[in-house]
XYZ file of C-alpha atoms in Angstrom:
274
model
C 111.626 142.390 125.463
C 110.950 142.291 129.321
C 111.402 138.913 130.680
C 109.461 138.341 134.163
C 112.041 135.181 135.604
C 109.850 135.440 139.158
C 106.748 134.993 137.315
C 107.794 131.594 135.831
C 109.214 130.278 139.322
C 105.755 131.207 140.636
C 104.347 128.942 137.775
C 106.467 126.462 138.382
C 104.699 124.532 141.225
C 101.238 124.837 139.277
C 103.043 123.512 135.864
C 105.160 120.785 137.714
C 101.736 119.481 139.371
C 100.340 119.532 135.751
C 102.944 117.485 134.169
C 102.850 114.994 137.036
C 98.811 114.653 136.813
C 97.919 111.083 137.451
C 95.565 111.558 133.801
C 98.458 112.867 131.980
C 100.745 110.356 132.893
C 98.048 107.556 131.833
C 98.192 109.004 128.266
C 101.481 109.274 128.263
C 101.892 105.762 129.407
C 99.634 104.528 126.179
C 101.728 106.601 124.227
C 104.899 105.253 125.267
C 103.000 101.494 125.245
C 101.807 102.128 121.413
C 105.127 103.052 120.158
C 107.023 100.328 122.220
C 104.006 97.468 120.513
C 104.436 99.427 117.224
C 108.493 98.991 117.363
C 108.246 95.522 117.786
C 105.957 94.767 115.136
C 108.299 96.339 113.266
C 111.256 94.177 114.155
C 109.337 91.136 113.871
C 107.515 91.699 110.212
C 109.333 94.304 108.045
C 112.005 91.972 106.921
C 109.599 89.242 106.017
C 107.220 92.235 104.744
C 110.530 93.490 102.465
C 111.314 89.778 101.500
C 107.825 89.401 100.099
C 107.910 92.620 98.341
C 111.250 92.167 96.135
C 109.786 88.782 95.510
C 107.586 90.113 92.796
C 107.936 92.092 89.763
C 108.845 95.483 89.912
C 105.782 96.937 88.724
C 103.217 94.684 89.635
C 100.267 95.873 91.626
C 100.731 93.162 94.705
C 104.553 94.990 95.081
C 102.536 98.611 95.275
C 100.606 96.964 97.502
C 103.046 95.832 99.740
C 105.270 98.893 99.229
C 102.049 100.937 100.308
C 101.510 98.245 103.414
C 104.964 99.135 104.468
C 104.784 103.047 104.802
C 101.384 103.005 106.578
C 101.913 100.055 109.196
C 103.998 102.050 111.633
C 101.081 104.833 112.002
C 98.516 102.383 111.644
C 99.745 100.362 114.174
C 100.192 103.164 116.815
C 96.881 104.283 115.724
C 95.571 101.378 117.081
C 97.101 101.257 120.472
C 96.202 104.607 121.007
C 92.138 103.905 120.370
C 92.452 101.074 122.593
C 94.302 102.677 125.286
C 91.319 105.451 125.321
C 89.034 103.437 124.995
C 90.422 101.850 128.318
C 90.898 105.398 129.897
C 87.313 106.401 129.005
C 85.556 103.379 130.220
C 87.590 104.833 133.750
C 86.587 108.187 133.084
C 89.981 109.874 132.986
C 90.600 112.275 131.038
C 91.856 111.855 127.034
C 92.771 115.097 125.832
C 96.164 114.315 124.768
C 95.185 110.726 123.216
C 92.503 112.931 121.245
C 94.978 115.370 120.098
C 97.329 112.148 118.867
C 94.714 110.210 117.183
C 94.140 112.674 113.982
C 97.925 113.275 113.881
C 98.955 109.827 113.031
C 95.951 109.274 110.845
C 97.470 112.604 108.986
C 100.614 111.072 108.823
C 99.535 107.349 107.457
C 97.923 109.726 104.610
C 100.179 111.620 103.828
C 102.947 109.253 103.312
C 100.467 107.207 101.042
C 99.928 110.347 99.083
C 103.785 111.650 98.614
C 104.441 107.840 97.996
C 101.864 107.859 95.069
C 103.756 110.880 93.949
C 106.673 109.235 94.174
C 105.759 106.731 91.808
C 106.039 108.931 88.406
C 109.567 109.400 89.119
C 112.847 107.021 88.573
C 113.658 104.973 91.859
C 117.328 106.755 93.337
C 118.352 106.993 97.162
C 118.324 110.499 96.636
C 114.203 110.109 95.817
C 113.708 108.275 98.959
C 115.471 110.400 101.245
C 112.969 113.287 99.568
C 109.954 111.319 99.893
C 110.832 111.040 103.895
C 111.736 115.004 104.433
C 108.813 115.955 102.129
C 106.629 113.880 104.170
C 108.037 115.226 107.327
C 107.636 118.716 106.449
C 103.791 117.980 105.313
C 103.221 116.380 108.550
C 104.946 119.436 111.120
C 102.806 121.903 108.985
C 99.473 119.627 109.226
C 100.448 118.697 113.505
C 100.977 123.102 113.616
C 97.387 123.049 112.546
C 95.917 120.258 114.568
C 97.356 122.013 117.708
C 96.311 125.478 117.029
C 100.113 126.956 116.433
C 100.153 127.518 113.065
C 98.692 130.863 112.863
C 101.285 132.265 115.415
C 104.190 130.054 113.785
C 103.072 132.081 110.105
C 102.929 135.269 111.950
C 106.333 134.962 113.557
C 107.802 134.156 109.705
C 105.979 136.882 108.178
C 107.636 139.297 110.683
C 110.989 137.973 109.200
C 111.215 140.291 105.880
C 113.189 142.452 103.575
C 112.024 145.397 101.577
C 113.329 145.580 97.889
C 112.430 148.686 95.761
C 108.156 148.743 96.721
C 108.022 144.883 96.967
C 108.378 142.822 100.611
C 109.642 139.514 100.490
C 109.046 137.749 103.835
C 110.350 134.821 105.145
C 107.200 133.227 105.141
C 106.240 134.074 101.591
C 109.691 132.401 100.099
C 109.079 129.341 102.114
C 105.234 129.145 100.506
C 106.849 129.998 97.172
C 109.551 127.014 97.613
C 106.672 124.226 98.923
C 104.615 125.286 95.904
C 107.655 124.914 93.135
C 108.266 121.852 95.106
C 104.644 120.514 94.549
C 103.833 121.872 91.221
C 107.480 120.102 89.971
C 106.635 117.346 91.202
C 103.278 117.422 89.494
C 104.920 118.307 86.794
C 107.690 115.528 86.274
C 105.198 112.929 87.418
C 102.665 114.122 84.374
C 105.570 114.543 81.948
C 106.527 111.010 82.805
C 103.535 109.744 82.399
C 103.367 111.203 78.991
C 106.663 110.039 78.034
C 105.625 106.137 79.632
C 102.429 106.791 76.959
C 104.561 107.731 73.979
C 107.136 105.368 74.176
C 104.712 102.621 74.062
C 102.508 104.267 70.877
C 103.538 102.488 67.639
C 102.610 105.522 65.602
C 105.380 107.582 66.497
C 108.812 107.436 65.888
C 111.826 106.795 68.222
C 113.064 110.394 67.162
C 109.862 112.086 67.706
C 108.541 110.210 71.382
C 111.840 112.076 72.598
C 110.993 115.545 71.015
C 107.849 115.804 72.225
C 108.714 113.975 75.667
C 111.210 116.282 76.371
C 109.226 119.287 74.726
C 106.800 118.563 77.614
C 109.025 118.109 80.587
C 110.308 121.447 79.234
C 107.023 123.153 78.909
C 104.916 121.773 82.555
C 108.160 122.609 84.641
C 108.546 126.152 82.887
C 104.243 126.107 83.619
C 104.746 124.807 86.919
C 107.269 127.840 87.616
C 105.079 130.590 86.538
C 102.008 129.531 88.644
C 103.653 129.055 91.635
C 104.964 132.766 91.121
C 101.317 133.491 90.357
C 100.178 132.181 93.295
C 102.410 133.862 96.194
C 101.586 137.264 94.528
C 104.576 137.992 92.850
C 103.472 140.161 89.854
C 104.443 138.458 86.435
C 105.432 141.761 84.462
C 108.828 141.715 87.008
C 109.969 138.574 84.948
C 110.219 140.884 81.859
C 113.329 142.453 83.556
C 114.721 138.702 83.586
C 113.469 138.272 79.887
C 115.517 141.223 78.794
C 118.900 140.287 80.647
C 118.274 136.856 78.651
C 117.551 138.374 75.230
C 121.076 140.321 75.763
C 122.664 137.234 76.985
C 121.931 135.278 74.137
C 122.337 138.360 71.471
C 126.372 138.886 72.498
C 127.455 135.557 74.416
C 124.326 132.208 73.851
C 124.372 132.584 70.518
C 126.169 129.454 69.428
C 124.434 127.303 72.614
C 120.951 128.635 71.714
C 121.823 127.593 67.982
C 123.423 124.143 68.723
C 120.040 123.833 70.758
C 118.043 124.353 68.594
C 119.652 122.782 65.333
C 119.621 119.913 67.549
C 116.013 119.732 68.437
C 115.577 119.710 64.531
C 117.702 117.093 63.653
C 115.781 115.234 65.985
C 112.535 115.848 64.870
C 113.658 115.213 60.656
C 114.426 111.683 62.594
């Protein structure tokens, strides 16, 4: 790869007069004055904002309110000081190009934390679930800013390169991380439906204790084995491979599983003559 170093010091003037444009530095300047006014709202209100939300019940709809208040005030905030501040720049007629560019990428992010928050909400409150919500969100929001910008297509391009050749298959880099995002989606789907469903049959009073956990775990068993098999699907990976995988199990479970598969299943009847 030929690297032209006298090239980029004869840029250097022309890019150095670009940064230092009197239009650029105005946007930056509402930038820097949005997230400054958006900080300090958040000093002054989230701990009243958090004292008002553990003041009511855990599942009550004013706490999801609140809760969903919370995760889109930052954005929404900043949102607003940037439509202001070009508005302002407009009525001067400077240039906004960079304020326009900002404007759909915080409304992205305000929904997109809303929706993986929603999502969030079929699962069991842990730490380890809200550090999740925050890195699925963040990865959601780099691919969606790629796209807004125009970069995406070379950033896919540049991980499709990346790839190993196995047998007549190729596995790129690009297609594991698409096959990863899905399972991480479709899972989530998953356990969120299967909880529902569980939330549904616990509360039925024509079903047994014995039987709401059969089928509830029947279910979690069957949409994350579902959830598996179309994300495979859906990257292109041809279903008939598994059968190699189904064979290694069958002779797994025929010379060394046999008393776990038994014990398994003796116990899923035991539970169900409950």
């Amino acid at each position: 790869m030929n690297f032209d170093f006298q090239a980029l010091v004869d840029r250097l003037p022309a890019l150095l007069a670009a940064l230092t444009a009197p239009a650029l530095l105005y946007q930056v300047g509402v930038l820097l004055v949005s997230a400054l006014a958006t900080w300090l709202l958040h000093r002054i209100y989230n701990e009243p904002l958090r004292a008002r939300i553990y003041g009511h019940p855990q599942h009550s709809l004013r706490r999801f309110s609140l809760r969903t208040l919370q995760r889109v005030l930052l954005p929404a905030a900043m949102l607003v000081g940037v439509l202001v501040g070009r508005g302002i720049l407009r009525t001067m007629q400077h240039p906004v190009h960079l304020l326009d560019a900002a404007v759909p990428l915080l409304i992205s992010l305000a929904a997109i934390r809303l929706l993986v928050y929603g999502l969030r909400k079929g699962f069991p409150v842990t730490p380890q679930l809200k550090a999740w919500e925050n890195i699925i969100a963040g990865s959601i929001w780099a691919m969606v800013a790629l796209h807004l910008v125009g970069w995406l297509p070379a950033v896919e391009t540049a991980l499709d390169d990346i790839a190993i050749s196995m047998g007549g298959s190729r596995i790129s880099l690009l297609a594991t991380i698409k096959l990863l995002a899905l399972i991480a989606v479709l899972l989530t789907l998953a356990f969120w439906v299967s909880g529902v469903i569980e939330r549904r049959m616990r509360a039925s009073p024509n079903m047994t204790p014995s039987l709401q956990v059969a089928f509830g775990k029947f279910s979690k068993v069957f949409l994350i084995g579902l959830a598996f098999l179309l994300a495979i699907d859906a990257v292109g990976i041809d279903l008939t491979t598994l059968t190699v995988f189904g064979g290694a199990l069958g002779v797994g479970i025929g010379f060394g599983l046999q008393r776990i598969t038994s014990n398994f299943i003796s116990g899923f009847i035991l539970v169900l003559d409950r």
